[in-house]
Short mmCIF file of C-alpha atoms and ligand atoms in Angstrom, two decimals:
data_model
loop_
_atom_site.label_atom_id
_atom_site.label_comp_id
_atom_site.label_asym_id
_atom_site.label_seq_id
_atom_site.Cartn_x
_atom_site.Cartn_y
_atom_site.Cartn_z
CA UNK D 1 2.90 1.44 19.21
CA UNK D 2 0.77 -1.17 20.81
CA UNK D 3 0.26 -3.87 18.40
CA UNK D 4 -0.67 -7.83 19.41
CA UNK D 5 -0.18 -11.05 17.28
CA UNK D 6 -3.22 -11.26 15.51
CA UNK D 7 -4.95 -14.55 14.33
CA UNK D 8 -7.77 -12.87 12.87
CA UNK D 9 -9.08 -14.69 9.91
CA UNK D 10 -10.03 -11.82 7.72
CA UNK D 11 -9.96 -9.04 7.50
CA UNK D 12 -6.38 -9.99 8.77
CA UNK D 13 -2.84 -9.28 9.47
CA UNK D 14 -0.87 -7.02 7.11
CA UNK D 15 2.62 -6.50 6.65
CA UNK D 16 3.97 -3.84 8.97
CA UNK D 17 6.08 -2.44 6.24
CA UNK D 18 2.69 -2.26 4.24
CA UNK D 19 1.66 -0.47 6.83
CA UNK D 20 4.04 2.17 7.23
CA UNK D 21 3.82 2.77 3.55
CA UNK D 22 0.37 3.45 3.37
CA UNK D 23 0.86 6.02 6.75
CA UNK D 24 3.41 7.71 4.93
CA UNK D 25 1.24 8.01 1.47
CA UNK D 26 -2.09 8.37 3.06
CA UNK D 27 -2.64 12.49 3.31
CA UNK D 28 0.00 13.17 0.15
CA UNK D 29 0.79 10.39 -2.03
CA UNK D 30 4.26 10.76 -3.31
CA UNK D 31 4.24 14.31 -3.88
CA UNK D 32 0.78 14.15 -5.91
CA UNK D 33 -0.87 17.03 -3.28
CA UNK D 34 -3.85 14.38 -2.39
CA UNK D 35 -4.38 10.96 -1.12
CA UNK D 36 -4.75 8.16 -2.92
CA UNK D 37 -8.79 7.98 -1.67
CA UNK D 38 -9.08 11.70 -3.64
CA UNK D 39 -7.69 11.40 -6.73
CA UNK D 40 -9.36 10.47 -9.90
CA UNK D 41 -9.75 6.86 -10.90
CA UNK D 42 -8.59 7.88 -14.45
CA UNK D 43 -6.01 10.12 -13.59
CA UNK D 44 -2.39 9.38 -14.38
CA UNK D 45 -1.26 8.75 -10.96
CA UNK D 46 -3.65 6.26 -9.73
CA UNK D 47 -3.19 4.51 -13.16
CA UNK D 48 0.36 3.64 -12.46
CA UNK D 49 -0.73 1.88 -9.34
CA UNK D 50 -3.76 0.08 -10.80
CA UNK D 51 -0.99 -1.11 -13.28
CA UNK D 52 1.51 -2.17 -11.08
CA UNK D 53 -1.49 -4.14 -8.59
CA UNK D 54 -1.75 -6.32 -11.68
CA UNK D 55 1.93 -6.75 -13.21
CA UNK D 56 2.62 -7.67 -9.41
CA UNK D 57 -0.43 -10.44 -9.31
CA UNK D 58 1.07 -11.67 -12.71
CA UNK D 59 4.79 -11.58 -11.67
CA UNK D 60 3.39 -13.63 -8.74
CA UNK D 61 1.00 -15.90 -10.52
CA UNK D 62 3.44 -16.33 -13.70
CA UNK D 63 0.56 -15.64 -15.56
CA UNK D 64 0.65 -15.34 -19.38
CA UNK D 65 -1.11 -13.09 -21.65
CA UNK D 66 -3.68 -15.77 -21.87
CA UNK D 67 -5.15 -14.71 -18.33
CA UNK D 68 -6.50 -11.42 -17.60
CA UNK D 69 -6.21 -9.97 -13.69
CA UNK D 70 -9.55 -7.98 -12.66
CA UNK D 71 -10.65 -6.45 -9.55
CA UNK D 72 -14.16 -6.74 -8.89
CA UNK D 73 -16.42 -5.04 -5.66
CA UNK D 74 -18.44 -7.47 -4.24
CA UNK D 75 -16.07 -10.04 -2.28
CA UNK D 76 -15.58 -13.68 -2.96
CA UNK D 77 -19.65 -14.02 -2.48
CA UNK D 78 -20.30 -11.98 -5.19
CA UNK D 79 -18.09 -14.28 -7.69
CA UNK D 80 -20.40 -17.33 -5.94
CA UNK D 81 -23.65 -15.58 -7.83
CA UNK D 82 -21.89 -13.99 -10.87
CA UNK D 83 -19.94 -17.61 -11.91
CA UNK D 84 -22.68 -19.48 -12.63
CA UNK D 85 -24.40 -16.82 -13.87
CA UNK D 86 -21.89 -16.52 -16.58
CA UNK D 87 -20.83 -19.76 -17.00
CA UNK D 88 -23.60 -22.21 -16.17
CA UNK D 89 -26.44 -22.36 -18.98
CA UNK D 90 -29.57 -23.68 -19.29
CA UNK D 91 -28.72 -27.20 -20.52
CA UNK D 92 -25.47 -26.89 -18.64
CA UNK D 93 -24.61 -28.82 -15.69
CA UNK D 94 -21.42 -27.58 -13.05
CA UNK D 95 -19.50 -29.77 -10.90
CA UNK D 96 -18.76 -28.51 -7.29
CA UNK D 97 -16.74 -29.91 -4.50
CA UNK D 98 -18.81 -29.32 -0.84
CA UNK D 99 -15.93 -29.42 1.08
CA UNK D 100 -17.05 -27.06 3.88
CA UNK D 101 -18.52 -23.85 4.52
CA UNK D 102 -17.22 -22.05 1.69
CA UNK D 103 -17.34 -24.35 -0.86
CA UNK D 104 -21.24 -24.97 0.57
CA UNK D 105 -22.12 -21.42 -0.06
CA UNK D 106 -20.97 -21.16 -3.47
CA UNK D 107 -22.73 -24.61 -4.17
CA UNK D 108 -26.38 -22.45 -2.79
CA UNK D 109 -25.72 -19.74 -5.38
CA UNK D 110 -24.95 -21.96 -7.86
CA UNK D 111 -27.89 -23.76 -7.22
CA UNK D 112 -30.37 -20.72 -7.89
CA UNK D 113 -29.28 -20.23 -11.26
CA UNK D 114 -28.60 -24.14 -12.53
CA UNK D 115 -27.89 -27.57 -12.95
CA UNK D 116 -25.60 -28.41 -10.21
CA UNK D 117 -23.52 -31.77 -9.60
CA UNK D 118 -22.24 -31.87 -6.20
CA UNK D 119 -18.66 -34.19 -7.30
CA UNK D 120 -18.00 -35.11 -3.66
CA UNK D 121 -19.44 -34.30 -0.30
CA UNK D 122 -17.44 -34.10 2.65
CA UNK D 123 -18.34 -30.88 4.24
CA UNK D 124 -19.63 -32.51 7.55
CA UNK D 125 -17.04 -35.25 8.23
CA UNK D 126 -15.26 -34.45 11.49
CA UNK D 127 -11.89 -34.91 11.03
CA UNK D 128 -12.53 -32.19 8.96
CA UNK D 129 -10.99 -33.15 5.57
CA UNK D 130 -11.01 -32.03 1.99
CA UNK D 131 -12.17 -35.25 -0.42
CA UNK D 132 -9.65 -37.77 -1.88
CA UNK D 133 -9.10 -37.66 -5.76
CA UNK D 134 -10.38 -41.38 -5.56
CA UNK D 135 -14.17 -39.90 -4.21
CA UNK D 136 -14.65 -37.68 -7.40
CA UNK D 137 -17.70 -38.07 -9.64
CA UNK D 138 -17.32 -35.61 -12.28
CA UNK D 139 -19.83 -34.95 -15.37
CA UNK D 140 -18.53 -35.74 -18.72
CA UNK D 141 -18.81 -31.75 -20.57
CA UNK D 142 -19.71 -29.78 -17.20
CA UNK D 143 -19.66 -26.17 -17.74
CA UNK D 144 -17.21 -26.39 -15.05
CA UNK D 145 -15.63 -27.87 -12.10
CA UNK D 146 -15.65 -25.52 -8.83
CA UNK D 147 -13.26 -26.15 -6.00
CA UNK D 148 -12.16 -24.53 -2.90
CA UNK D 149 -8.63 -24.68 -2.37
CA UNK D 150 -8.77 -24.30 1.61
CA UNK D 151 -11.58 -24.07 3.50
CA UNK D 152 -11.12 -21.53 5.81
CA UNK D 153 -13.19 -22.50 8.49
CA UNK D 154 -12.80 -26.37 9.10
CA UNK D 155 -8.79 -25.65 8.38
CA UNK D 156 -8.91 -28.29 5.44
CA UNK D 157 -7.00 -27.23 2.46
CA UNK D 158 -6.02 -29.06 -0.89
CA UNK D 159 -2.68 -30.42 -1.23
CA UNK D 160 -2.83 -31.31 -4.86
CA UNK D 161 -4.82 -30.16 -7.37
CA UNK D 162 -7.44 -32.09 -8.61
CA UNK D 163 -7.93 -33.84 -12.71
CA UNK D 164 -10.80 -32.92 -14.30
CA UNK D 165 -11.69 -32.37 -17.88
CA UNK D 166 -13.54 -29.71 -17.18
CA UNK D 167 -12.13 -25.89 -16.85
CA UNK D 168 -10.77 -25.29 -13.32
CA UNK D 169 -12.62 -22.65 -11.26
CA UNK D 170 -10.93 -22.19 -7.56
CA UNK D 171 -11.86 -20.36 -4.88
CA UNK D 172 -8.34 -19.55 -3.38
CA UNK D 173 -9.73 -16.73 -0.83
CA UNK D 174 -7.97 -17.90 2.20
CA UNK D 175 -4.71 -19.34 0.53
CA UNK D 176 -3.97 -17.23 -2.73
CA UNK D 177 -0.07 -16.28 -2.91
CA UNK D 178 0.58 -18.48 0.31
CA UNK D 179 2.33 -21.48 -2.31
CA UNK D 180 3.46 -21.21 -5.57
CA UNK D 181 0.90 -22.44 -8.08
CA UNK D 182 0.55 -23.37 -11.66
CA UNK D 183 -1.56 -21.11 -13.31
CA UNK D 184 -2.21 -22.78 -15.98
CA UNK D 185 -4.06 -25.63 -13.92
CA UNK D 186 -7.05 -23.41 -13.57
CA UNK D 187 -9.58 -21.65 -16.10
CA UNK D 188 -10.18 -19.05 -13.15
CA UNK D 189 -9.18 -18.35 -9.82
CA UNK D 190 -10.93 -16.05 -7.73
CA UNK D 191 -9.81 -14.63 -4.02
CA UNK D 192 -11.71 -11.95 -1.28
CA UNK D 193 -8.54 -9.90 -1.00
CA UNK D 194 -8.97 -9.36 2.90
CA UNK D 195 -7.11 -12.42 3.91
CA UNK D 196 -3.53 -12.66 2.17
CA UNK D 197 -3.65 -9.43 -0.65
CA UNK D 198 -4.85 -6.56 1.29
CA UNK D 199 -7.95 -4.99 3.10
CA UNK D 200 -11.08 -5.87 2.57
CA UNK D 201 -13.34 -4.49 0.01
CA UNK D 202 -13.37 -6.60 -3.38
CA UNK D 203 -12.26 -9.98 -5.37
CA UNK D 204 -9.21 -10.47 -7.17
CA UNK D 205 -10.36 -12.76 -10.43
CA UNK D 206 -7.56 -14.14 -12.68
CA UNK D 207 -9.65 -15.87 -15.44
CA UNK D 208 -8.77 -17.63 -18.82
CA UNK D 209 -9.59 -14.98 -22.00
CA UNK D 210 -10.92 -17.79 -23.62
CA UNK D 211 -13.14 -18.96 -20.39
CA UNK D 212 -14.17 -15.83 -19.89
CA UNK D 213 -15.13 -15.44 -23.80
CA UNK D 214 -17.96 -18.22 -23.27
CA UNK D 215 -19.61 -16.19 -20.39
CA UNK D 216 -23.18 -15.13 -20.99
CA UNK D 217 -23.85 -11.65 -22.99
CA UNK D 218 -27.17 -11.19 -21.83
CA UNK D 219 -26.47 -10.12 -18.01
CA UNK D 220 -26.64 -6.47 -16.91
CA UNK D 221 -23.30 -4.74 -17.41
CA UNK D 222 -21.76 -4.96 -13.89
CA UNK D 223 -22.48 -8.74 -13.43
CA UNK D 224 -20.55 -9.55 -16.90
CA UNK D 225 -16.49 -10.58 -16.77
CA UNK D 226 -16.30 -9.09 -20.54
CA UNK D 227 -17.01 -5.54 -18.64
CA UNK D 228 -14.28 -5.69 -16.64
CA UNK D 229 -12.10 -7.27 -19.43
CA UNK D 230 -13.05 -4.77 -21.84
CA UNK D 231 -13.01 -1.31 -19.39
CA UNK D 232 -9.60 -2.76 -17.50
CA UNK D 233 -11.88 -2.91 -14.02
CA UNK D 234 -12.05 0.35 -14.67
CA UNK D 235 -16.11 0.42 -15.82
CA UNK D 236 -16.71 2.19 -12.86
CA UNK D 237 -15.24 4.29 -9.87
CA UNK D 238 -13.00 0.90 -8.36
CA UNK D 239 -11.99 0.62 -4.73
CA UNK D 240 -8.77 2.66 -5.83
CA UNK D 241 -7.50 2.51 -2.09
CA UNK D 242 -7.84 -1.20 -1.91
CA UNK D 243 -5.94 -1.47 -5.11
CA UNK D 244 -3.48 0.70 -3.89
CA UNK D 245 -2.97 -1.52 -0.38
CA UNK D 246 -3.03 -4.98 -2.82
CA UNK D 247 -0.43 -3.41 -4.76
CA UNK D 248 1.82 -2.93 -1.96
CA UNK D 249 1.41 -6.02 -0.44
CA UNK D 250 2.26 -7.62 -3.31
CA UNK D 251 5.54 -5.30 -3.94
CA UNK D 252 6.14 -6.43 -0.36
CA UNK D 253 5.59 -10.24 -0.95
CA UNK D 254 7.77 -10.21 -4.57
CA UNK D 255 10.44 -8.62 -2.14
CA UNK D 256 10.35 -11.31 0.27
CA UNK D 257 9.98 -14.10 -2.17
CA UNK D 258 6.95 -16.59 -3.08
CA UNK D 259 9.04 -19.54 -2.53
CA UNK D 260 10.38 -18.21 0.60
CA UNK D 261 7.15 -17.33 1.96
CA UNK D 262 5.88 -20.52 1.18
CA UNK D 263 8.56 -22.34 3.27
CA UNK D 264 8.02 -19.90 6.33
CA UNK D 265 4.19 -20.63 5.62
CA UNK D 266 4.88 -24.49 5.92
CA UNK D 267 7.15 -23.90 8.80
CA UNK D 268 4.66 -21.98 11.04
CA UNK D 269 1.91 -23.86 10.67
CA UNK D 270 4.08 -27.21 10.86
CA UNK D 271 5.32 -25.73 14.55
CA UNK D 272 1.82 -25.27 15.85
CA UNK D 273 0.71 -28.96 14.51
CA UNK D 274 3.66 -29.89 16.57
CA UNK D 275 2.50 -28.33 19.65
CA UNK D 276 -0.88 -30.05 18.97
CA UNK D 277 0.10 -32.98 18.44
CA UNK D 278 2.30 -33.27 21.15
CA UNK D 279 -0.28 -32.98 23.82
CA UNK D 280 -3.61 -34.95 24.60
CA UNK D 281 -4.99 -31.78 25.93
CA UNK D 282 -5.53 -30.33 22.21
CA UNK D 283 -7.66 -31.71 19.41
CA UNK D 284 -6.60 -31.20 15.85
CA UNK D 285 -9.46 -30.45 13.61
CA UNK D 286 -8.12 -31.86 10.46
CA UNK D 287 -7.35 -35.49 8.96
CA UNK D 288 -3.77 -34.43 8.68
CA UNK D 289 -3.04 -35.00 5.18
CA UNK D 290 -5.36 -31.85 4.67
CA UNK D 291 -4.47 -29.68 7.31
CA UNK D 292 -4.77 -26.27 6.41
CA UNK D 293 -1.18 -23.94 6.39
CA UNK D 294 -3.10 -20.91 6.81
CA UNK D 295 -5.65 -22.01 9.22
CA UNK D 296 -4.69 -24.16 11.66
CA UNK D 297 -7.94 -25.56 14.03
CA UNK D 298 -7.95 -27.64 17.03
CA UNK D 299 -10.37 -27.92 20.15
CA UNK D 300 -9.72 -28.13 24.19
CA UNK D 301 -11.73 -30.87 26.40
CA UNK D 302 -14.48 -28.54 26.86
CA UNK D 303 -16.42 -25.30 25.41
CA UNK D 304 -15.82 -23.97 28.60
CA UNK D 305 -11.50 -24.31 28.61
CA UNK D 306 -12.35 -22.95 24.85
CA UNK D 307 -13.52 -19.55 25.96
CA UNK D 308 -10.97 -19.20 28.84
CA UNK D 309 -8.04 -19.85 26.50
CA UNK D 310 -9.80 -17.32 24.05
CA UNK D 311 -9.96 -15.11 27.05
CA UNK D 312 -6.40 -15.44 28.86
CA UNK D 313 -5.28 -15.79 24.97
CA UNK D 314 -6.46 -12.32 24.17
CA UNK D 315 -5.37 -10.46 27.40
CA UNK D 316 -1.59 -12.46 26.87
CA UNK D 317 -1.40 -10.02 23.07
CA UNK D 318 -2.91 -13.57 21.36
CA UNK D 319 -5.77 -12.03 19.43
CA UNK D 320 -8.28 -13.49 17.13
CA UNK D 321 -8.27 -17.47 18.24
CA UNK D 322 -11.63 -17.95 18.67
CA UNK D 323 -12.89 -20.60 15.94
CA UNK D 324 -16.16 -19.31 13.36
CA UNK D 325 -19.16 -19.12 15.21
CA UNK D 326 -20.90 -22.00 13.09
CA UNK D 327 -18.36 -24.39 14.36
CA UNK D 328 -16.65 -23.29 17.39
CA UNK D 329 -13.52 -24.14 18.96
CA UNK D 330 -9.89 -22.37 18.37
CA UNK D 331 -8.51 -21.50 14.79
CA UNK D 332 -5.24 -19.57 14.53
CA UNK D 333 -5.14 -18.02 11.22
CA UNK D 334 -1.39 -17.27 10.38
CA UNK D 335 -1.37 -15.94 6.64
CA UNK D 336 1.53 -14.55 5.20
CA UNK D 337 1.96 -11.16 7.18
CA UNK D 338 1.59 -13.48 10.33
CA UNK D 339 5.41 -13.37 12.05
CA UNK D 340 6.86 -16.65 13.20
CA UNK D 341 7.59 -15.07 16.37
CA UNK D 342 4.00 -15.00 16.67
CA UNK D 343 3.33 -18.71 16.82
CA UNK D 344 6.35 -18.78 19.18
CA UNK D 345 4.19 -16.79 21.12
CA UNK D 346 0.70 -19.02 20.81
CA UNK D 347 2.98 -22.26 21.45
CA UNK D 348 4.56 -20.93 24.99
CA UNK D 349 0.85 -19.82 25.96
CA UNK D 350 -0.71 -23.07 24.90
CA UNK D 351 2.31 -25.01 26.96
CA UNK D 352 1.25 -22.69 29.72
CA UNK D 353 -2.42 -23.50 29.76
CA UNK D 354 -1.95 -26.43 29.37
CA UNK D 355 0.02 -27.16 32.35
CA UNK D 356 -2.69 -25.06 34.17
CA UNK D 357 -5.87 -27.30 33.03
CA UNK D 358 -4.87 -30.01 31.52
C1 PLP U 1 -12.70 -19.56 1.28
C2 PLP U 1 -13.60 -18.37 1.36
N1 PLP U 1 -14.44 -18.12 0.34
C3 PLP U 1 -15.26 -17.06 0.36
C4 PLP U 1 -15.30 -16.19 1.41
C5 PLP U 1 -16.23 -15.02 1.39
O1 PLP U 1 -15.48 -13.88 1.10
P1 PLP U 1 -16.06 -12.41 1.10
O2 PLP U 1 -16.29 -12.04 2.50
O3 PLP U 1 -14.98 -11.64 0.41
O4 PLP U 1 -17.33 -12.41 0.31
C6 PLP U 1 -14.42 -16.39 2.49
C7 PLP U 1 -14.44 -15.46 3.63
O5 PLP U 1 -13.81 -15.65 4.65
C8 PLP U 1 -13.57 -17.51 2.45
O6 PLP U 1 -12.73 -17.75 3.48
#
């Protein structure tokens, strides 16, 4: 099997075991006579693993039976449009964080539909940084507060949670299940499942019952969270074989442990700030008390050493480093299926280059 260490930041790694699962399931799953992509979304069989995708979610969450786990088509963009469109009225106002890319996109959508406070601003501050609790200007009775918990593309992430009166909504996409939470911190949390959960093709929302109970009723059916409270995500035909791969990557991370994953997540990325650091060759991206665990950014002297590390990167088995296109420079995104031996790997070649052209 050729396989390569792969830094891609989503769709991304997944557990090899996950993997081998799925191969084993995919043409006749567990003795059913059809794959999990054929059979009926209200069948018994596919029932037990739309059941066990969310016990695992709130095993890992610790949720209580005030929270309800949905799966929703659409991505994380699609809870940008449908969260304000539930939750932000007419003489409502909703407090967002612009703390990069991500948390600047849900801020647009947001803005089409209301009254929009922007809390703090630091998306274009190079080092890239997520804001200090100190910088927040919340509205007294928003709708809503609206963070995102690590921006995936800057590398910033949130090391503590921030106060606010208002009811919690993260966007957790590239960080869900990487760190123990508190649950109870947040009136929703939302997450594109491609990163950390499974492959791509929908958003895992954990949301408050009694959040979720003030959401609009006048919204067509699909765009509502009562729906898919009320018909179990089950309204209409779900992305049953994304389900199916969440579920076992979940399985696969209660097996390992959260806690233990957490401290192997804070390891890895603690051994590649190391190498960074270490050398005046490299350029961490991130004010380092909000450097990013699951995507770790830095920059070489030039655009031009950029694309030839990409390059000699890639062709070493080192795939995936090239940094987002609106930003540039080198992000290694090493979520939870991402092996340590991996960054072992990314360290030696980054020594190597370095020695090369620096
Ligand atoms: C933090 C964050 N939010 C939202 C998104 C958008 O997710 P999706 O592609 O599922 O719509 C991404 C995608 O990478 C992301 O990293």
């Amino acid at each position: 099997m050729s396989k390569v260490f792969n830094f891609s930041a989503g769709p991304a790694v997944l557990p090899p075991e996950v993997l081998k699962q799925a191969q084993a399931d995919l043409v006749d799953y567990q003795g059913s006579g059809m794959s999990v992509m054929e059979m009926s979304h209200r069948g018994k069989v596919y029932s037990a693993i739309h059941e066990e995708a969310k016990a695992n979610i709130r095993k890992l969450l610790g949720l209580t039976d005030d929270y309800e786990v949905l799966f929703i088509q659409g991505g994380a963009s699609l809870q940008f449009a449908m969260i304000p469109m539930n939750f932000l009225g007419e003489d409502a106002v909703a407090d967002y964080v612009n703390s990069g890319n991500w948390g600047g996109q849900a801020i647009k959508q947001a803005q089409l539909i209301g009254k929009v406070n922007i809390a703090a601003d630091c998306a274009k501050d190079i080092p890239t940084r997520v804001p200090d609790e100190g910088e927040l200007r919340w509205t007294k009775g928003a709708a809503y507060a609206h963070i995102t918990t690590n921006e995936t593309i800057s590398g910033a992430q949130w090391n503590s949670i921030p106060k606010t009166d208002a009811p919690l909504v993260a966007d957790m996409s590239s960080d869900i299940l990487s760190r123990p939470i508190t649950a109870t911190d947040y009136a929703m949390i939302y997450a594109g499942v491609q990163k950390n959960l499974g492959p791509a093709g929908m958003a895992l929302v954990v949301i408050r019952k009694d959040f979720a109970e003030k959401g609009n009723k006048n919204l067509p059916t699909m765009l509502k969270y009562s729906t898919f409270i009320e018909k179990d995500s089950l309204y209409n035909t779900p992305p049953c074989w994304t389900i199916y791969m969440l579920a076992l990557t979940t399985r696969w991370l209660l097996d390992f442990g959260l806690d233990k994953m957490y401290k192997q997540n804070v390891e890895k990325a603690a051994k590649l700030y190391a190498a960074i650091d270490a050398s005046s060759f490299y350029r961490g991206t991130a004010k380092k008390e909000c450097r990013s665990d699951m995507n770790v950014t830095w920059r070489l002297p030039t655009e031009e050493l950029e694309a030839q590390f990409c390059a000699e990167a890639a062709k070493a088995g080192l795939s995936g480093l090239k940094g987002h296109r609106s930003v540039g420079g080198i992000r290694a995104s090493i979520y939870n299926a991402f092996p340590p031996e991996g960054i072992d790997a990314l360290v030696a070649f980054m020594a190597d280059f370095e020695k090369r052209f620096g």
